[in-house]
Amino acid sequence: MLSVGIVGLPNVGKSTLFNALTRSKLADAQNYPFCTIEPNVGIVEVPDDRLKKLADISHSKKIIPTAIEFVDIAGLVKGASEGEGLGNKFLSHIREVDAIAQVVRAFEDPNIIHVHNKINPQEDMEIINLELAMADWQTINKHLENARKSTRSIITPEAKMELDLLERVYKQLESGKSARDLSYSEEELKIMKSLCLLTMKPIIYVINVNEKQLVSKNDDEQYKKVFGNYVKICAKLESEFADLGPEEAKDYMKELGITQTGLDQLIILSYQLLDLITFLTSGEPETRAWTIHRGAKAPEAAGVIHTDFIKGFIKAEVCHWKDFIEFNGWPGVKEKGKMRLEGKEYVMQDGDTCYFHINPTN
């Protein structure tokens, strides 16, 4: 299962956000730095309105959504790349996740300490990003030294390409910029993947606001300009939603003029950030969502259900989920010509509803 690490400065609302996401009290959300030491891990369902609609058609006994893992990582501080605030340990936790959700604080509250005694979301972002870049710079520096030594006598085209790449990334990181902002060839991407750099991980910014800021649009243009890929969340409000039943939460949201929780937005954006899509299966036993990477072919999708299905794959019956609902399930889509038979080279699309034919002897 792919994971998203929740990072940020101390006391910006990471643990409150994590607890709301996981509907738990796993993370300590006290008002002091480093109240989270070891990372907390939670599995979170990905919201998908399609499942209930498919299940109603198939009279399914169970609905099983797909899920994503969130990891609450302790607060980083200025100097973390040099070991400040147990920084090296925390940076290693970030290295283990697939993507980053960086929480920055935009709300004022005299009762909650800010480590720099001022509220400046952009500055918070810059501090964290610089620490990640400096940690990567140290990693690249070691690889660059080794690459230079190995190419002193004989240099192959491959070694020259790697050396040039490392020098380019070194300069980028030295200037405090992220490695993900550079362009790479396919061969270069293979090398970059092996380096496991923090700033190559996809990132989304979570701007933690108060209730008034949540409904206000005043700062949205500025946020978009500064952060790009972001979601605005009131973690305090989200924790209140998490403590309510589904219907109570809906009524409360309606009262506040909110159509979708910030957490749902974050979960869906995190899913997209990791370049994941969902295919669906639906029958009387269960209706279920399955996660695959965008670009996956039909046998690979079948293999998510069971690894043996990859070798045994024969063909897939596929229809769009809307057609499955409109024409009342498999008999209807077949009758209306909306069901397609797809082979091994078929590239899966988000929302494909599938039935796989497998040779059990393979």
Short mmCIF file of C-alpha atoms in Angstrom, two decimals:
data_model
loop_
_atom_site.label_atom_id
_atom_site.label_comp_id
_atom_site.label_asym_id
_atom_site.label_seq_id
_atom_site.Cartn_x
_atom_site.Cartn_y
_atom_site.Cartn_z
CA MET A 1 0.00 0.00 0.00
CA LEU A 2 1.34 3.44 -0.94
CA SER A 3 1.87 5.95 1.85
CA VAL A 4 1.74 9.71 2.39
CA GLY A 5 3.87 11.29 5.11
CA ILE A 6 2.38 14.23 7.03
CA VAL A 7 5.25 16.64 7.71
CA GLY A 8 5.72 20.21 8.88
CA LEU A 9 7.08 22.36 11.70
CA PRO A 10 6.03 21.49 15.29
CA ASN A 11 2.58 22.67 16.41
CA VAL A 12 1.11 23.31 12.96
CA GLY A 13 -1.68 20.72 13.39
CA LYS A 14 -0.15 17.53 11.93
CA SER A 15 -1.27 15.21 14.71
CA THR A 16 -4.73 16.79 14.91
CA LEU A 17 -5.05 16.26 11.15
CA PHE A 18 -3.83 12.66 11.40
CA ASN A 19 -6.28 11.86 14.20
CA ALA A 20 -9.15 13.29 12.16
CA LEU A 21 -8.06 11.35 9.05
CA THR A 22 -7.90 8.06 10.93
CA ARG A 23 -10.83 8.83 13.29
CA SER A 24 -8.53 7.91 16.16
CA LYS A 25 -6.46 9.35 18.97
CA LEU A 26 -3.30 7.53 17.90
CA ALA A 27 -1.27 10.72 17.60
CA ASP A 28 -0.44 12.87 20.61
CA ALA A 29 -1.60 16.41 19.76
CA GLN A 30 -0.24 18.27 22.80
CA ASN A 31 0.86 21.91 22.72
CA TYR A 32 4.62 21.42 22.71
CA PRO A 33 7.27 20.58 20.08
CA PHE A 34 8.19 16.94 19.41
CA CYS A 35 5.13 15.46 21.13
CA THR A 36 5.28 12.94 18.24
CA ILE A 37 8.56 11.01 18.22
CA GLU A 38 7.90 7.69 16.51
CA PRO A 39 5.64 8.03 13.46
CA ASN A 40 1.98 7.07 13.76
CA VAL A 41 0.53 5.06 10.89
CA GLY A 42 -3.12 4.92 9.84
CA ILE A 43 -5.02 3.32 6.95
CA VAL A 44 -7.61 5.65 5.43
CA GLU A 45 -10.43 4.74 3.03
CA VAL A 46 -10.51 6.65 -0.26
CA PRO A 47 -13.97 8.25 -0.68
CA ASP A 48 -15.76 6.88 -3.74
CA ASP A 49 -19.48 7.58 -4.34
CA ARG A 50 -19.53 5.05 -7.20
CA LEU A 51 -19.32 2.04 -4.89
CA LYS A 52 -22.74 2.44 -3.27
CA LYS A 53 -24.38 2.93 -6.68
CA LEU A 54 -22.76 -0.22 -8.10
CA ALA A 55 -23.58 -2.20 -4.95
CA ASP A 56 -27.26 -1.25 -5.22
CA ILE A 57 -27.37 -2.62 -8.76
CA SER A 58 -25.58 -5.87 -7.83
CA HIS A 59 -27.34 -6.25 -4.45
CA SER A 60 -23.86 -6.66 -2.95
CA LYS A 61 -23.53 -7.96 0.60
CA LYS A 62 -20.35 -5.93 1.18
CA ILE A 63 -18.74 -2.71 -0.03
CA ILE A 64 -14.95 -2.52 0.17
CA PRO A 65 -13.32 0.81 -0.74
CA THR A 66 -9.67 1.13 -1.62
CA ALA A 67 -7.33 2.71 0.92
CA ILE A 68 -4.18 4.76 1.36
CA GLU A 69 -1.72 4.92 4.26
CA PHE A 70 -0.98 8.16 6.12
CA VAL A 71 2.07 8.51 8.37
CA ASP A 72 2.23 11.24 11.04
CA ILE A 73 5.90 12.26 11.22
CA ALA A 74 7.33 14.39 14.03
CA GLY A 75 7.87 18.10 13.46
CA LEU A 76 10.98 19.19 11.61
CA VAL A 77 12.83 22.33 12.69
CA LYS A 78 15.35 24.67 11.14
CA GLY A 79 18.65 22.80 11.06
CA ALA A 80 17.05 19.34 10.85
CA SER A 81 19.42 18.38 8.02
CA GLU A 82 22.28 19.02 10.46
CA GLY A 83 20.62 16.96 13.18
CA GLU A 84 18.71 19.69 15.02
CA GLY A 85 15.60 18.51 16.90
CA LEU A 86 16.40 14.83 16.23
CA GLY A 87 16.23 15.85 12.58
CA ASN A 88 18.18 12.96 11.06
CA LYS A 89 15.81 10.41 12.60
CA PHE A 90 12.74 12.30 11.36
CA LEU A 91 14.20 12.74 7.89
CA SER A 92 14.71 8.97 7.66
CA HIS A 93 10.98 8.52 8.38
CA ILE A 94 10.14 10.85 5.46
CA ARG A 95 12.45 8.82 3.22
CA GLU A 96 10.23 5.76 3.72
CA VAL A 97 6.97 7.30 2.41
CA ASP A 98 5.88 7.63 -1.23
CA ALA A 99 4.58 11.22 -1.11
CA ILE A 100 4.54 14.20 1.24
CA ALA A 101 1.63 16.20 2.66
CA GLN A 102 3.28 19.27 4.16
CA VAL A 103 1.14 21.07 6.75
CA VAL A 104 1.65 24.82 7.13
CA ARG A 105 -0.09 26.93 9.71
CA ALA A 106 -2.23 29.91 8.73
CA PHE A 107 -4.41 30.18 11.85
CA GLU A 108 -3.77 32.49 14.80
CA ASP A 109 -4.13 31.06 18.31
CA PRO A 110 -2.26 32.57 21.30
CA ASN A 111 -2.78 29.30 23.20
CA ILE A 112 -0.86 27.22 20.65
CA ILE A 113 2.85 27.99 20.49
CA HIS A 114 4.50 28.55 17.09
CA VAL A 115 8.17 27.61 17.14
CA HIS A 116 9.08 30.93 15.47
CA ASN A 117 6.49 32.99 17.38
CA LYS A 118 4.85 34.23 14.17
CA ILE A 119 2.32 32.96 11.63
CA ASN A 120 3.78 32.91 8.11
CA PRO A 121 2.73 29.89 6.00
CA GLN A 122 5.14 30.70 3.16
CA GLU A 123 8.09 30.94 5.54
CA ASP A 124 7.10 27.65 7.20
CA MET A 125 7.06 26.00 3.76
CA GLU A 126 10.45 27.47 2.82
CA ILE A 127 12.06 26.26 6.07
CA ILE A 128 10.87 22.68 5.58
CA ASN A 129 11.71 22.59 1.87
CA LEU A 130 15.21 23.96 2.52
CA GLU A 131 15.85 21.28 5.15
CA LEU A 132 14.73 18.56 2.74
CA ALA A 133 16.91 20.04 -0.02
CA MET A 134 19.95 20.24 2.28
CA ALA A 135 19.47 16.62 3.37
CA ASP A 136 19.36 15.60 -0.31
CA TRP A 137 22.39 17.78 -1.05
CA GLN A 138 24.38 15.74 1.47
CA THR A 139 23.23 12.53 -0.20
CA ILE A 140 24.12 13.77 -3.71
CA ASN A 141 27.49 15.10 -2.51
CA LYS A 142 28.54 11.60 -1.40
CA HIS A 143 27.41 10.03 -4.69
CA LEU A 144 29.12 12.79 -6.67
CA GLU A 145 32.44 12.22 -4.89
CA ASN A 146 32.27 8.51 -5.71
CA ALA A 147 31.28 9.19 -9.33
CA ARG A 148 34.21 11.59 -9.81
CA LYS A 149 36.68 9.06 -8.39
CA SER A 150 35.39 6.26 -10.63
CA THR A 151 35.66 8.37 -13.80
CA ARG A 152 39.20 9.69 -13.31
CA SER A 153 40.83 7.08 -15.56
CA ILE A 154 38.22 5.59 -17.89
CA ILE A 155 34.76 7.09 -18.43
CA THR A 156 31.99 5.29 -20.25
CA PRO A 157 29.02 7.13 -21.84
CA GLU A 158 26.81 5.80 -19.03
CA ALA A 159 29.18 7.01 -16.31
CA LYS A 160 29.48 10.42 -18.02
CA MET A 161 25.68 10.70 -18.15
CA GLU A 162 25.41 9.86 -14.45
CA LEU A 163 28.17 12.30 -13.51
CA ASP A 164 26.53 15.13 -15.48
CA LEU A 165 23.19 14.32 -13.85
CA LEU A 166 24.62 14.34 -10.33
CA GLU A 167 26.36 17.67 -10.94
CA ARG A 168 23.14 19.21 -12.26
CA VAL A 169 21.13 17.97 -9.27
CA TYR A 170 23.91 19.07 -6.89
CA LYS A 171 23.67 22.68 -8.14
CA GLN A 172 19.86 22.61 -7.89
CA LEU A 173 19.92 21.41 -4.28
CA GLU A 174 22.78 23.71 -3.30
CA SER A 175 20.56 26.65 -4.27
CA GLY A 176 17.86 25.31 -1.90
CA LYS A 177 15.56 24.12 -4.70
CA SER A 178 13.88 20.71 -5.02
CA ALA A 179 15.16 17.95 -7.29
CA ARG A 180 11.60 17.32 -8.55
CA ASP A 181 11.64 20.73 -10.29
CA LEU A 182 14.23 19.59 -12.86
CA SER A 183 13.43 17.68 -16.06
CA TYR A 184 14.86 14.19 -16.57
CA SER A 185 15.17 11.63 -19.33
CA GLU A 186 13.91 8.07 -18.76
CA GLU A 187 17.44 6.85 -18.07
CA GLU A 188 18.08 9.72 -15.66
CA LEU A 189 14.83 8.97 -13.83
CA LYS A 190 16.03 5.41 -13.16
CA ILE A 191 19.15 6.80 -11.48
CA MET A 192 17.15 9.38 -9.53
CA LYS A 193 14.79 6.70 -8.26
CA SER A 194 17.73 4.69 -6.90
CA LEU A 195 18.93 7.74 -4.91
CA CYS A 196 15.67 7.93 -2.86
CA LEU A 197 15.80 11.72 -2.58
CA LEU A 198 13.31 13.49 -0.31
CA THR A 199 12.71 16.33 -2.77
CA MET A 200 11.87 13.92 -5.60
CA LYS A 201 8.77 12.80 -3.75
CA PRO A 202 5.50 14.36 -4.98
CA ILE A 203 4.18 16.97 -2.55
CA ILE A 204 0.88 18.56 -1.61
CA TYR A 205 0.53 21.47 0.81
CA VAL A 206 -2.10 21.41 3.55
CA ILE A 207 -2.90 24.93 4.74
CA ASN A 208 -4.30 24.68 8.25
CA VAL A 209 -6.75 27.56 8.75
CA ASN A 210 -9.47 28.59 11.22
CA GLU A 211 -13.22 28.36 10.47
CA LYS A 212 -13.50 31.91 9.09
CA GLN A 213 -10.50 31.42 6.79
CA LEU A 214 -11.95 28.12 5.57
CA VAL A 215 -15.07 29.69 4.05
CA SER A 216 -13.30 32.89 2.96
CA LYS A 217 -11.85 33.11 -0.57
CA ASN A 218 -9.69 36.16 0.19
CA ASP A 219 -6.33 34.37 0.29
CA ASP A 220 -7.01 31.59 -2.22
CA GLU A 221 -5.28 33.28 -5.18
CA GLN A 222 -2.20 33.97 -3.06
CA TYR A 223 -2.17 30.39 -1.79
CA LYS A 224 -2.37 29.09 -5.35
CA LYS A 225 0.49 31.35 -6.42
CA VAL A 226 2.74 30.38 -3.49
CA PHE A 227 1.87 26.71 -2.94
CA GLY A 228 0.50 25.48 -6.28
CA ASN A 229 -0.86 22.05 -5.33
CA TYR A 230 -2.67 22.69 -2.04
CA VAL A 231 -5.78 21.97 0.01
CA LYS A 232 -7.21 24.29 2.68
CA ILE A 233 -8.24 22.52 5.88
CA CYS A 234 -9.40 23.49 9.35
CA ALA A 235 -7.90 20.56 11.30
CA LYS A 236 -9.77 21.56 14.45
CA LEU A 237 -13.09 21.46 12.57
CA GLU A 238 -12.18 18.19 10.85
CA SER A 239 -11.53 16.59 14.26
CA GLU A 240 -15.04 17.68 15.30
CA PHE A 241 -16.52 16.10 12.14
CA ALA A 242 -14.62 12.87 12.94
CA ASP A 243 -16.29 12.67 16.36
CA LEU A 244 -19.79 12.86 14.84
CA GLY A 245 -21.88 10.22 13.13
CA PRO A 246 -22.20 10.43 9.30
CA GLU A 247 -25.62 12.15 9.31
CA GLU A 248 -24.68 14.56 12.11
CA ALA A 249 -21.48 15.47 10.25
CA LYS A 250 -23.49 16.12 7.04
CA ASP A 251 -25.91 18.40 8.91
CA TYR A 252 -23.02 20.28 10.54
CA MET A 253 -21.28 20.72 7.16
CA LYS A 254 -24.51 21.98 5.60
CA GLU A 255 -24.86 24.48 8.41
CA LEU A 256 -21.32 25.74 7.71
CA GLY A 257 -21.86 25.81 3.93
CA ILE A 258 -19.34 23.03 3.24
CA THR A 259 -20.08 20.39 0.58
CA GLN A 260 -16.98 18.21 1.05
CA THR A 261 -14.70 17.81 4.05
CA GLY A 262 -11.13 18.98 3.73
CA LEU A 263 -10.02 15.48 4.64
CA ASP A 264 -11.88 13.97 1.69
CA GLN A 265 -10.23 16.55 -0.56
CA LEU A 266 -6.81 15.67 0.90
CA ILE A 267 -7.33 11.91 0.52
CA ILE A 268 -8.47 12.25 -3.12
CA LEU A 269 -5.65 14.69 -3.99
CA SER A 270 -3.09 12.40 -2.32
CA TYR A 271 -4.40 9.51 -4.41
CA GLN A 272 -4.01 11.61 -7.56
CA LEU A 273 -0.60 12.83 -6.41
CA LEU A 274 0.65 9.24 -6.38
CA ASP A 275 -0.74 8.84 -9.94
CA LEU A 276 -3.17 6.13 -8.87
CA ILE A 277 -6.48 5.18 -10.43
CA THR A 278 -9.31 2.87 -9.36
CA PHE A 279 -10.98 0.01 -11.17
CA LEU A 280 -14.09 -1.65 -9.80
CA THR A 281 -15.55 -5.11 -9.45
CA SER A 282 -19.19 -5.67 -8.58
CA GLY A 283 -21.30 -8.72 -7.85
CA GLU A 284 -23.58 -10.13 -5.18
CA PRO A 285 -20.77 -11.10 -2.75
CA GLU A 286 -19.14 -7.65 -2.84
CA THR A 287 -18.57 -4.41 -4.70
CA ARG A 288 -14.94 -3.38 -4.40
CA ALA A 289 -12.50 -0.67 -5.47
CA TRP A 290 -8.95 -1.67 -6.44
CA THR A 291 -5.89 0.56 -6.72
CA ILE A 292 -3.47 0.51 -9.67
CA HIS A 293 -0.95 2.93 -11.12
CA ARG A 294 -2.09 4.96 -14.09
CA GLY A 295 -0.98 3.17 -17.27
CA ALA A 296 -1.34 -0.35 -15.84
CA LYS A 297 -2.50 -3.01 -18.28
CA ALA A 298 -5.33 -5.49 -17.70
CA PRO A 299 -3.19 -8.46 -16.49
CA GLU A 300 -1.50 -6.19 -13.94
CA ALA A 301 -4.92 -5.07 -12.68
CA ALA A 302 -6.02 -8.69 -12.39
CA GLY A 303 -2.84 -9.35 -10.43
CA VAL A 304 -3.93 -6.85 -7.78
CA ILE A 305 -6.85 -9.17 -7.01
CA HIS A 306 -4.57 -12.22 -6.90
CA THR A 307 -0.95 -12.49 -8.09
CA ASP A 308 -1.70 -15.80 -9.88
CA PHE A 309 -4.17 -13.94 -12.11
CA ILE A 310 -1.32 -12.28 -14.02
CA LYS A 311 -0.08 -15.55 -15.54
CA GLY A 312 -3.58 -16.97 -15.90
CA PHE A 313 -5.09 -13.88 -17.51
CA ILE A 314 -7.19 -14.68 -20.62
CA LYS A 315 -9.39 -11.62 -21.15
CA ALA A 316 -11.41 -9.01 -19.28
CA GLU A 317 -15.02 -7.99 -19.62
CA VAL A 318 -14.97 -4.21 -19.18
CA CYS A 319 -17.58 -1.47 -19.07
CA HIS A 320 -17.73 2.09 -17.75
CA TRP A 321 -19.20 2.29 -14.25
CA LYS A 322 -21.93 4.69 -15.43
CA ASP A 323 -23.05 2.18 -18.07
CA PHE A 324 -23.13 -0.56 -15.41
CA ILE A 325 -25.60 1.56 -13.41
CA GLU A 326 -27.62 2.88 -16.33
CA PHE A 327 -28.19 -0.56 -17.88
CA ASN A 328 -28.68 -2.43 -14.59
CA GLY A 329 -25.52 -4.51 -14.34
CA TRP A 330 -23.74 -7.06 -16.53
CA PRO A 331 -26.78 -8.49 -18.37
CA GLY A 332 -27.85 -4.97 -19.37
CA VAL A 333 -24.45 -3.73 -20.56
CA LYS A 334 -24.00 -6.89 -22.63
CA GLU A 335 -27.44 -6.53 -24.19
CA LYS A 336 -26.83 -2.83 -25.04
CA GLY A 337 -23.37 -3.50 -26.47
CA LYS A 338 -21.64 -1.48 -23.75
CA MET A 339 -19.45 -4.37 -22.57
CA ARG A 340 -16.04 -4.77 -24.24
CA LEU A 341 -13.73 -7.78 -24.30
CA GLU A 342 -10.18 -6.56 -23.67
CA GLY A 343 -6.89 -8.46 -23.94
CA LYS A 344 -3.45 -8.30 -22.37
CA GLU A 345 -2.47 -4.98 -23.94
CA TYR A 346 -5.50 -3.04 -22.73
CA VAL A 347 -4.53 0.00 -20.63
CA MET A 348 -6.90 0.33 -17.67
CA GLN A 349 -8.93 3.51 -17.17
CA ASP A 350 -10.23 5.00 -13.94
CA GLY A 351 -13.78 3.77 -13.32
CA ASP A 352 -13.48 0.63 -15.43
CA THR A 353 -15.82 -2.02 -14.04
CA CYS A 354 -14.32 -5.43 -14.76
CA TYR A 355 -14.85 -9.16 -14.73
CA PHE A 356 -11.62 -11.11 -15.39
CA HIS A 357 -11.45 -14.48 -17.15
CA ILE A 358 -8.57 -16.50 -15.72
CA ASN A 359 -7.08 -19.88 -16.66
CA PRO A 360 -6.78 -21.59 -13.24
CA THR A 361 -4.15 -24.09 -14.46
CA ASN A 362 -1.55 -21.40 -15.21
#
